[in-house]
């Protein structure tokens, strides 16, 4: 196949390029610095079998006004550019898989969100995801099947677990506990139809906020699966069928990286720590409870459905306590 990947320089993109290239497929990468730039996207897409879009600024940053605007722009404008390319192609790709995020769902402690019964949330991260998906599904593209990949946190070789591991090595590897903090407006809505009241939500989860995740091998497997399944379009949740919670995640992570103890990190401790790490407490405090109903119903088999086995699946990725590399150490990237 001829496979076009936008955003190929990121964590998931690099893995896809390596896998498809090893499988004998022709891979064309679109990015700001090539080999194919965005100005040539139309020519790259015309005649492709598959289009995969992963482009977008990482959300592993502080939500300053500049970063907020770029997080939204980098997703929506690239997706619109690809939409125009597909629309004008003489021979459009038969399938277009576009990244999205499971963060689109509300903070959920009462029940999981599936594609059929999931409830969308409000505020900055949700508005970004809504705008992203609207750009994907706009208009009529009769020759191209479109799928939005609502990805949970991805276990692999990226920044999110590096951040969690840093907290663990600082002795803050216990559960992350929400609580009072002076109000700010970094999580206020954004885009054409901003939602929420602009206040940063506080939830008394006591470290039991849900943690939905998926291993990178299963992301790659799900993408291969969805390319071949012509009967599946629309939104698809990419998440393990066995979600965990924050306390269990941190306890398991400490065991894997051999951190001897972990103090609970309350919000008043997290806020300055996350400021120092240049990221946001929302990334660990929001309860993401998502199930892959459509993948499961379609017969997809997960290679790594259980948390600890998934964390141990790739060796040598994280330094253990004291700076030495662990023989059974995970990393995680956020989609």
mmCIF file of C-alpha atoms in Angstrom:
data_model
loop_
_atom_site.group_PDB
_atom_site.id
_atom_site.type_symbol
_atom_site.label_atom_id
_atom_site.label_comp_id
_atom_site.label_asym_id
_atom_site.label_seq_id
_atom_site.Cartn_x
_atom_site.Cartn_y
_atom_site.Cartn_z
ATOM 1 C CA UNK A 1 0.000 0.000 0.000
ATOM 2 C CA UNK A 2 0.902 3.652 -0.331
ATOM 3 C CA UNK A 3 0.417 5.135 3.117
ATOM 4 C CA UNK A 4 0.584 8.863 3.854
ATOM 5 C CA UNK A 5 1.311 9.790 7.486
ATOM 6 C CA UNK A 6 1.032 13.380 8.711
ATOM 7 C CA UNK A 7 2.748 14.064 12.014
ATOM 8 C CA UNK A 8 5.151 11.186 11.427
ATOM 9 C CA UNK A 9 7.897 12.654 13.617
ATOM 10 C CA UNK A 10 6.001 12.072 16.876
ATOM 11 C CA UNK A 11 6.047 9.010 19.098
ATOM 12 C CA UNK A 12 3.242 7.087 17.399
ATOM 13 C CA UNK A 13 4.187 8.349 13.945
ATOM 14 C CA UNK A 14 7.753 7.044 14.215
ATOM 15 C CA UNK A 15 6.475 3.626 15.265
ATOM 16 C CA UNK A 16 4.020 3.526 12.346
ATOM 17 C CA UNK A 17 6.627 4.554 9.793
ATOM 18 C CA UNK A 18 9.001 1.842 11.013
ATOM 19 C CA UNK A 19 6.314 -0.844 11.025
ATOM 20 C CA UNK A 20 4.816 -0.052 7.637
ATOM 21 C CA UNK A 21 8.223 0.348 6.011
ATOM 22 C CA UNK A 22 9.348 -3.001 7.420
ATOM 23 C CA UNK A 23 6.152 -4.493 5.989
ATOM 24 C CA UNK A 24 7.105 -3.414 2.487
ATOM 25 C CA UNK A 25 4.659 -0.535 2.137
ATOM 26 C CA UNK A 26 5.482 2.819 0.588
ATOM 27 C CA UNK A 27 5.319 5.455 3.336
ATOM 28 C CA UNK A 28 5.058 9.172 2.594
ATOM 29 C CA UNK A 29 5.569 11.445 5.607
ATOM 30 C CA UNK A 30 4.101 14.963 5.715
ATOM 31 C CA UNK A 31 5.574 17.469 8.152
ATOM 32 C CA UNK A 32 6.823 21.007 8.600
ATOM 33 C CA UNK A 33 10.346 20.000 7.602
ATOM 34 C CA UNK A 34 9.608 17.272 5.098
ATOM 35 C CA UNK A 35 10.380 15.071 3.385
ATOM 36 C CA UNK A 36 6.959 16.216 2.116
ATOM 37 C CA UNK A 37 5.837 19.591 3.464
ATOM 38 C CA UNK A 38 2.266 20.752 4.022
ATOM 39 C CA UNK A 39 2.347 22.785 0.829
ATOM 40 C CA UNK A 40 2.685 19.494 -1.089
ATOM 41 C CA UNK A 41 -0.019 17.640 0.853
ATOM 42 C CA UNK A 42 -2.472 17.559 -2.041
ATOM 43 C CA UNK A 43 -0.034 15.812 -4.377
ATOM 44 C CA UNK A 44 0.988 13.374 -1.627
ATOM 45 C CA UNK A 45 -2.590 12.354 -0.816
ATOM 46 C CA UNK A 46 -3.719 11.857 -4.418
ATOM 47 C CA UNK A 47 -3.277 8.178 -5.236
ATOM 48 C CA UNK A 48 -2.643 7.043 -1.664
ATOM 49 C CA UNK A 49 -4.396 3.981 -0.261
ATOM 50 C CA UNK A 50 -4.361 5.146 3.369
ATOM 51 C CA UNK A 51 -4.109 8.541 5.068
ATOM 52 C CA UNK A 52 -3.180 8.762 8.766
ATOM 53 C CA UNK A 53 -3.090 12.127 10.522
ATOM 54 C CA UNK A 54 -1.320 12.431 13.874
ATOM 55 C CA UNK A 55 -0.273 16.086 13.569
ATOM 56 C CA UNK A 56 -0.654 18.437 16.517
ATOM 57 C CA UNK A 57 1.347 20.183 19.219
ATOM 58 C CA UNK A 58 1.899 18.040 22.300
ATOM 59 C CA UNK A 59 -0.439 18.760 25.218
ATOM 60 C CA UNK A 60 2.443 18.011 27.582
ATOM 61 C CA UNK A 61 2.989 21.706 28.240
ATOM 62 C CA UNK A 62 1.655 24.601 30.298
ATOM 63 C CA UNK A 63 -1.632 25.933 28.948
ATOM 64 C CA UNK A 64 -0.463 29.476 28.356
ATOM 65 C CA UNK A 65 -2.504 31.507 25.891
ATOM 66 C CA UNK A 66 0.117 30.914 23.193
ATOM 67 C CA UNK A 67 0.230 27.157 23.829
ATOM 68 C CA UNK A 68 -3.570 26.889 24.010
ATOM 69 C CA UNK A 69 -3.921 28.600 20.634
ATOM 70 C CA UNK A 70 -1.226 26.425 19.060
ATOM 71 C CA UNK A 71 -2.677 23.177 20.454
ATOM 72 C CA UNK A 72 -5.991 24.017 18.769
ATOM 73 C CA UNK A 73 -4.556 25.491 15.555
ATOM 74 C CA UNK A 74 -2.075 22.683 14.934
ATOM 75 C CA UNK A 75 -4.872 20.099 15.028
ATOM 76 C CA UNK A 76 -7.686 21.865 13.253
ATOM 77 C CA UNK A 77 -5.730 23.566 10.465
ATOM 78 C CA UNK A 78 -3.762 20.440 9.531
ATOM 79 C CA UNK A 79 -6.940 18.364 9.483
ATOM 80 C CA UNK A 80 -8.664 20.972 7.289
ATOM 81 C CA UNK A 81 -5.674 21.015 4.951
ATOM 82 C CA UNK A 82 -5.873 17.237 4.577
ATOM 83 C CA UNK A 83 -9.646 17.470 4.077
ATOM 84 C CA UNK A 84 -9.100 19.855 1.159
ATOM 85 C CA UNK A 85 -6.426 17.523 -0.229
ATOM 86 C CA UNK A 86 -8.719 14.484 -0.094
ATOM 87 C CA UNK A 87 -11.649 16.447 -1.509
ATOM 88 C CA UNK A 88 -9.641 17.582 -4.537
ATOM 89 C CA UNK A 89 -7.840 14.285 -5.185
ATOM 90 C CA UNK A 90 -8.511 12.477 -8.442
ATOM 91 C CA UNK A 91 -7.831 9.194 -6.636
ATOM 92 C CA UNK A 92 -8.547 9.807 -2.924
ATOM 93 C CA UNK A 93 -7.434 7.389 -0.185
ATOM 94 C CA UNK A 94 -9.979 4.724 0.656
ATOM 95 C CA UNK A 95 -9.544 5.289 4.403
ATOM 96 C CA UNK A 96 -8.518 8.269 6.532
ATOM 97 C CA UNK A 97 -7.614 7.623 10.169
ATOM 98 C CA UNK A 98 -7.349 10.842 12.180
ATOM 99 C CA UNK A 99 -6.040 11.133 15.723
ATOM 100 C CA UNK A 100 -8.426 12.314 18.415
ATOM 101 C CA UNK A 101 -8.441 11.845 22.176
ATOM 102 C CA UNK A 102 -10.455 10.041 24.841
ATOM 103 C CA UNK A 103 -10.191 13.258 26.853
ATOM 104 C CA UNK A 104 -13.235 14.383 24.858
ATOM 105 C CA UNK A 105 -15.382 12.492 27.390
ATOM 106 C CA UNK A 106 -16.467 13.972 30.712
ATOM 107 C CA UNK A 107 -14.734 13.367 34.038
ATOM 108 C CA UNK A 108 -16.332 10.003 34.888
ATOM 109 C CA UNK A 109 -16.378 8.153 38.202
ATOM 110 C CA UNK A 110 -19.811 6.536 37.926
ATOM 111 C CA UNK A 111 -19.582 4.561 34.683
ATOM 112 C CA UNK A 112 -17.330 4.100 31.647
ATOM 113 C CA UNK A 113 -17.744 5.948 28.358
ATOM 114 C CA UNK A 114 -18.210 3.941 25.162
ATOM 115 C CA UNK A 115 -18.727 5.223 21.648
ATOM 116 C CA UNK A 116 -22.458 4.541 21.961
ATOM 117 C CA UNK A 117 -23.203 6.006 25.404
ATOM 118 C CA UNK A 118 -20.243 8.275 26.118
ATOM 119 C CA UNK A 119 -20.960 11.774 27.398
ATOM 120 C CA UNK A 120 -18.757 14.601 26.154
ATOM 121 C CA UNK A 121 -17.262 16.962 28.702
ATOM 122 C CA UNK A 122 -16.613 20.711 28.710
ATOM 123 C CA UNK A 123 -13.645 23.069 28.797
ATOM 124 C CA UNK A 124 -10.402 23.532 26.912
ATOM 125 C CA UNK A 125 -9.304 19.947 26.203
ATOM 126 C CA UNK A 126 -12.807 18.861 25.229
ATOM 127 C CA UNK A 127 -13.295 21.871 22.949
ATOM 128 C CA UNK A 128 -10.018 21.079 21.178
ATOM 129 C CA UNK A 129 -11.175 17.500 20.573
ATOM 130 C CA UNK A 130 -14.623 18.594 19.370
ATOM 131 C CA UNK A 131 -13.116 21.062 16.892
ATOM 132 C CA UNK A 132 -10.620 18.434 15.727
ATOM 133 C CA UNK A 133 -13.345 15.898 14.977
ATOM 134 C CA UNK A 134 -15.616 18.487 13.335
ATOM 135 C CA UNK A 135 -12.787 19.299 10.900
ATOM 136 C CA UNK A 136 -12.413 15.584 10.097
ATOM 137 C CA UNK A 137 -16.086 14.793 9.532
ATOM 138 C CA UNK A 138 -17.047 18.030 7.744
ATOM 139 C CA UNK A 139 -18.658 17.734 4.335
ATOM 140 C CA UNK A 140 -19.009 14.732 2.064
ATOM 141 C CA UNK A 141 -16.055 12.599 0.997
ATOM 142 C CA UNK A 142 -17.820 9.710 -0.752
ATOM 143 C CA UNK A 143 -14.659 7.848 -1.737
ATOM 144 C CA UNK A 144 -13.009 7.946 1.688
ATOM 145 C CA UNK A 145 -13.984 6.203 4.923
ATOM 146 C CA UNK A 146 -13.156 8.410 7.930
ATOM 147 C CA UNK A 147 -12.311 7.221 11.443
ATOM 148 C CA UNK A 148 -11.536 9.363 14.507
ATOM 149 C CA UNK A 149 -9.140 7.540 16.854
ATOM 150 C CA UNK A 150 -10.145 8.557 20.393
ATOM 151 C CA UNK A 151 -6.915 7.430 22.040
ATOM 152 C CA UNK A 152 -6.416 6.976 25.751
ATOM 153 C CA UNK A 153 -2.956 7.484 27.295
ATOM 154 C CA UNK A 154 -0.477 5.416 25.281
ATOM 155 C CA UNK A 155 2.106 3.258 27.005
ATOM 156 C CA UNK A 156 5.373 3.371 25.079
ATOM 157 C CA UNK A 157 8.428 5.578 24.645
ATOM 158 C CA UNK A 158 7.055 9.077 25.162
ATOM 159 C CA UNK A 159 6.852 11.907 27.720
ATOM 160 C CA UNK A 160 3.850 11.204 29.962
ATOM 161 C CA UNK A 161 5.238 8.353 32.059
ATOM 162 C CA UNK A 162 8.621 10.043 32.079
ATOM 163 C CA UNK A 163 6.778 12.813 33.888
ATOM 164 C CA UNK A 164 5.087 10.327 36.245
ATOM 165 C CA UNK A 165 8.412 8.584 36.836
ATOM 166 C CA UNK A 166 9.999 11.904 37.778
ATOM 167 C CA UNK A 167 7.281 12.403 40.372
ATOM 168 C CA UNK A 168 7.946 8.882 41.682
ATOM 169 C CA UNK A 169 11.693 9.516 41.944
ATOM 170 C CA UNK A 170 10.965 12.721 43.854
ATOM 171 C CA UNK A 171 9.113 10.581 46.405
ATOM 172 C CA UNK A 172 5.702 11.688 45.102
ATOM 173 C CA UNK A 173 4.874 8.346 43.502
ATOM 174 C CA UNK A 174 1.670 7.855 45.457
ATOM 175 C CA UNK A 175 -1.788 8.674 44.127
ATOM 176 C CA UNK A 176 -2.428 12.176 42.817
ATOM 177 C CA UNK A 177 -5.190 13.728 44.910
ATOM 178 C CA UNK A 178 -7.330 16.659 43.793
ATOM 179 C CA UNK A 179 -8.239 19.456 46.159
ATOM 180 C CA UNK A 180 -8.514 23.190 46.597
ATOM 181 C CA UNK A 181 -6.255 25.554 44.680
ATOM 182 C CA UNK A 182 -6.690 29.206 43.705
ATOM 183 C CA UNK A 183 -8.794 29.472 40.585
ATOM 184 C CA UNK A 184 -7.220 30.092 37.184
ATOM 185 C CA UNK A 185 -8.541 30.241 33.614
ATOM 186 C CA UNK A 186 -6.111 27.969 31.764
ATOM 187 C CA UNK A 187 -8.804 25.313 31.251
ATOM 188 C CA UNK A 188 -11.478 27.700 29.920
ATOM 189 C CA UNK A 189 -13.160 26.775 26.644
ATOM 190 C CA UNK A 190 -11.697 27.621 23.259
ATOM 191 C CA UNK A 191 -12.661 27.716 19.601
ATOM 192 C CA UNK A 192 -15.846 28.689 17.800
ATOM 193 C CA UNK A 193 -18.120 27.234 20.469
ATOM 194 C CA UNK A 194 -16.282 27.352 23.828
ATOM 195 C CA UNK A 195 -17.840 25.342 26.640
ATOM 196 C CA UNK A 196 -17.629 25.411 30.426
ATOM 197 C CA UNK A 197 -17.667 28.326 32.830
ATOM 198 C CA UNK A 198 -13.903 28.892 32.740
ATOM 199 C CA UNK A 199 -13.310 27.570 36.245
ATOM 200 C CA UNK A 200 -10.760 24.809 36.857
ATOM 201 C CA UNK A 201 -12.745 21.782 38.079
ATOM 202 C CA UNK A 202 -12.021 20.207 41.467
ATOM 203 C CA UNK A 203 -13.135 16.619 42.053
ATOM 204 C CA UNK A 204 -12.863 14.778 45.367
ATOM 205 C CA UNK A 205 -11.593 11.518 43.832
ATOM 206 C CA UNK A 206 -9.019 10.776 46.573
ATOM 207 C CA UNK A 207 -6.655 9.272 44.027
ATOM 208 C CA UNK A 208 -9.279 6.936 42.589
ATOM 209 C CA UNK A 209 -9.785 8.863 39.348
ATOM 210 C CA UNK A 210 -9.953 6.369 36.511
ATOM 211 C CA UNK A 211 -6.958 5.791 34.270
ATOM 212 C CA UNK A 212 -7.683 4.543 30.746
ATOM 213 C CA UNK A 213 -4.669 3.556 28.693
ATOM 214 C CA UNK A 214 -3.498 1.509 25.700
ATOM 215 C CA UNK A 215 -0.134 -0.023 24.853
ATOM 216 C CA UNK A 216 1.656 1.255 21.723
ATOM 217 C CA UNK A 217 1.615 -2.273 20.233
ATOM 218 C CA UNK A 218 -2.177 -2.247 20.454
ATOM 219 C CA UNK A 219 -2.366 1.228 18.901
ATOM 220 C CA UNK A 220 -0.418 -0.088 15.919
ATOM 221 C CA UNK A 221 -2.511 -3.259 15.847
ATOM 222 C CA UNK A 222 -5.778 -1.303 16.007
ATOM 223 C CA UNK A 223 -4.677 0.948 13.142
ATOM 224 C CA UNK A 224 -3.844 -2.074 10.992
ATOM 225 C CA UNK A 225 -7.183 -3.625 11.971
ATOM 226 C CA UNK A 226 -9.179 -0.489 11.106
ATOM 227 C CA UNK A 227 -7.452 -0.080 7.755
ATOM 228 C CA UNK A 228 -8.751 -3.491 6.721
ATOM 229 C CA UNK A 229 -12.240 -3.213 8.235
ATOM 230 C CA UNK A 230 -14.233 -1.364 5.598
ATOM 231 C CA UNK A 231 -17.365 -1.666 7.741
ATOM 232 C CA UNK A 232 -16.062 0.581 10.561
ATOM 233 C CA UNK A 233 -16.174 4.364 10.362
ATOM 234 C CA UNK A 234 -16.913 7.270 12.706
ATOM 235 C CA UNK A 235 -15.426 7.418 16.205
ATOM 236 C CA UNK A 236 -13.502 4.493 17.716
ATOM 237 C CA UNK A 237 -12.116 4.345 21.266
ATOM 238 C CA UNK A 238 -8.523 3.133 21.454
ATOM 239 C CA UNK A 239 -8.176 1.985 25.056
ATOM 240 C CA UNK A 240 -7.445 -1.218 26.954
ATOM 241 C CA UNK A 241 -10.553 -3.194 27.947
ATOM 242 C CA UNK A 242 -9.159 -3.162 31.500
ATOM 243 C CA UNK A 243 -8.868 0.455 32.689
ATOM 244 C CA UNK A 244 -7.232 1.084 36.045
ATOM 245 C CA UNK A 245 -7.273 3.970 38.498
ATOM 246 C CA UNK A 246 -4.629 6.476 39.508
ATOM 247 C CA UNK A 247 -3.680 4.832 42.806
ATOM 248 C CA UNK A 248 -3.228 1.441 41.127
ATOM 249 C CA UNK A 249 -1.251 3.010 38.278
ATOM 250 C CA UNK A 250 1.192 4.702 40.632
ATOM 251 C CA UNK A 251 1.559 1.640 42.864
ATOM 252 C CA UNK A 252 2.276 -0.508 39.797
ATOM 253 C CA UNK A 253 4.685 2.057 38.375
ATOM 254 C CA UNK A 254 6.612 2.201 41.664
ATOM 255 C CA UNK A 255 6.926 -1.563 41.647
ATOM 256 C CA UNK A 256 8.147 -1.650 38.052
ATOM 257 C CA UNK A 257 10.777 1.097 38.484
ATOM 258 C CA UNK A 258 11.636 -0.069 42.019
ATOM 259 C CA UNK A 259 10.862 3.198 43.792
ATOM 260 C CA UNK A 260 10.859 2.266 47.510
ATOM 261 C CA UNK A 261 8.009 4.572 48.579
ATOM 262 C CA UNK A 262 5.589 7.111 47.207
ATOM 263 C CA UNK A 263 3.860 9.888 49.105
ATOM 264 C CA UNK A 264 0.395 10.956 47.997
ATOM 265 C CA UNK A 265 0.696 14.094 45.885
ATOM 266 C CA UNK A 266 -2.098 16.474 46.805
ATOM 267 C CA UNK A 267 -3.009 19.306 44.505
ATOM 268 C CA UNK A 268 -1.087 21.878 46.536
ATOM 269 C CA UNK A 269 2.011 19.726 45.970
ATOM 270 C CA UNK A 270 1.201 18.921 42.338
ATOM 271 C CA UNK A 271 0.684 22.492 41.189
ATOM 272 C CA UNK A 272 4.272 23.664 41.848
ATOM 273 C CA UNK A 273 5.692 20.296 40.742
ATOM 274 C CA UNK A 274 3.792 20.432 37.454
ATOM 275 C CA UNK A 275 4.825 24.037 36.993
ATOM 276 C CA UNK A 276 8.464 22.957 37.351
ATOM 277 C CA UNK A 277 7.898 20.116 34.861
ATOM 278 C CA UNK A 278 6.147 22.561 32.489
ATOM 279 C CA UNK A 279 2.960 20.524 32.250
ATOM 280 C CA UNK A 280 -0.583 20.546 33.697
ATOM 281 C CA UNK A 281 -2.168 18.793 36.722
ATOM 282 C CA UNK A 282 -5.260 18.073 34.606
ATOM 283 C CA UNK A 283 -3.301 15.336 32.877
ATOM 284 C CA UNK A 284 -3.270 13.208 36.047
ATOM 285 C CA UNK A 285 -6.307 14.515 37.938
ATOM 286 C CA UNK A 286 -9.049 14.084 35.340
ATOM 287 C CA UNK A 287 -10.898 10.769 35.587
ATOM 288 C CA UNK A 288 -10.750 9.164 32.138
ATOM 289 C CA UNK A 289 -12.925 6.037 32.059
ATOM 290 C CA UNK A 290 -13.191 4.703 28.526
ATOM 291 C CA UNK A 291 -13.958 1.287 27.053
ATOM 292 C CA UNK A 292 -13.197 0.087 23.483
ATOM 293 C CA UNK A 293 -16.715 -1.171 22.733
ATOM 294 C CA UNK A 294 -16.459 -1.015 18.950
ATOM 295 C CA UNK A 295 -13.049 -2.690 18.721
ATOM 296 C CA UNK A 296 -14.126 -5.435 21.098
ATOM 297 C CA UNK A 297 -17.385 -6.031 19.232
ATOM 298 C CA UNK A 298 -15.492 -6.205 15.920
ATOM 299 C CA UNK A 299 -13.233 -8.959 17.280
ATOM 300 C CA UNK A 300 -9.997 -7.042 17.828
ATOM 301 C CA UNK A 301 -7.591 -8.918 20.129
ATOM 302 C CA UNK A 302 -5.421 -6.842 22.477
ATOM 303 C CA UNK A 303 -1.833 -8.002 22.914
ATOM 304 C CA UNK A 304 -1.455 -6.142 26.220
ATOM 305 C CA UNK A 305 -4.826 -5.814 27.976
ATOM 306 C CA UNK A 306 -3.444 -5.707 31.548
ATOM 307 C CA UNK A 307 -1.621 -2.745 33.092
ATOM 308 C CA UNK A 308 1.420 -4.289 34.778
ATOM 309 C CA UNK A 309 2.203 -6.599 31.880
ATOM 310 C CA UNK A 310 1.921 -3.624 29.511
ATOM 311 C CA UNK A 311 4.262 -1.555 31.675
ATOM 312 C CA UNK A 312 6.795 -4.379 31.629
ATOM 313 C CA UNK A 313 6.396 -5.099 27.915
ATOM 314 C CA UNK A 314 9.288 -2.888 26.792
ATOM 315 C CA UNK A 315 12.527 -3.179 28.705
ATOM 316 C CA UNK A 316 15.094 -0.572 29.574
ATOM 317 C CA UNK A 317 13.003 2.508 28.819
ATOM 318 C CA UNK A 318 12.917 4.174 32.235
ATOM 319 C CA UNK A 319 15.700 4.730 34.724
ATOM 320 C CA UNK A 320 14.985 3.051 38.039
ATOM 321 C CA UNK A 321 15.391 4.748 41.416
ATOM 322 C CA UNK A 322 18.928 6.120 41.724
ATOM 323 C CA UNK A 323 19.390 6.748 37.988
ATOM 324 C CA UNK A 324 20.162 3.194 36.815
ATOM 325 C CA UNK A 325 18.054 1.829 34.021
ATOM 326 C CA UNK A 326 15.500 -0.768 34.990
ATOM 327 C CA UNK A 327 15.366 -4.102 33.278
ATOM 328 C CA UNK A 328 11.571 -3.913 33.359
ATOM 329 C CA UNK A 329 10.797 -0.240 32.903
ATOM 330 C CA UNK A 330 7.986 1.434 30.957
ATOM 331 C CA UNK A 331 7.382 4.805 29.428
ATOM 332 C CA UNK A 332 4.125 6.377 28.408
ATOM 333 C CA UNK A 333 3.110 8.905 25.794
ATOM 334 C CA UNK A 334 -0.125 10.876 25.789
ATOM 335 C CA UNK A 335 -2.086 10.990 22.565
#
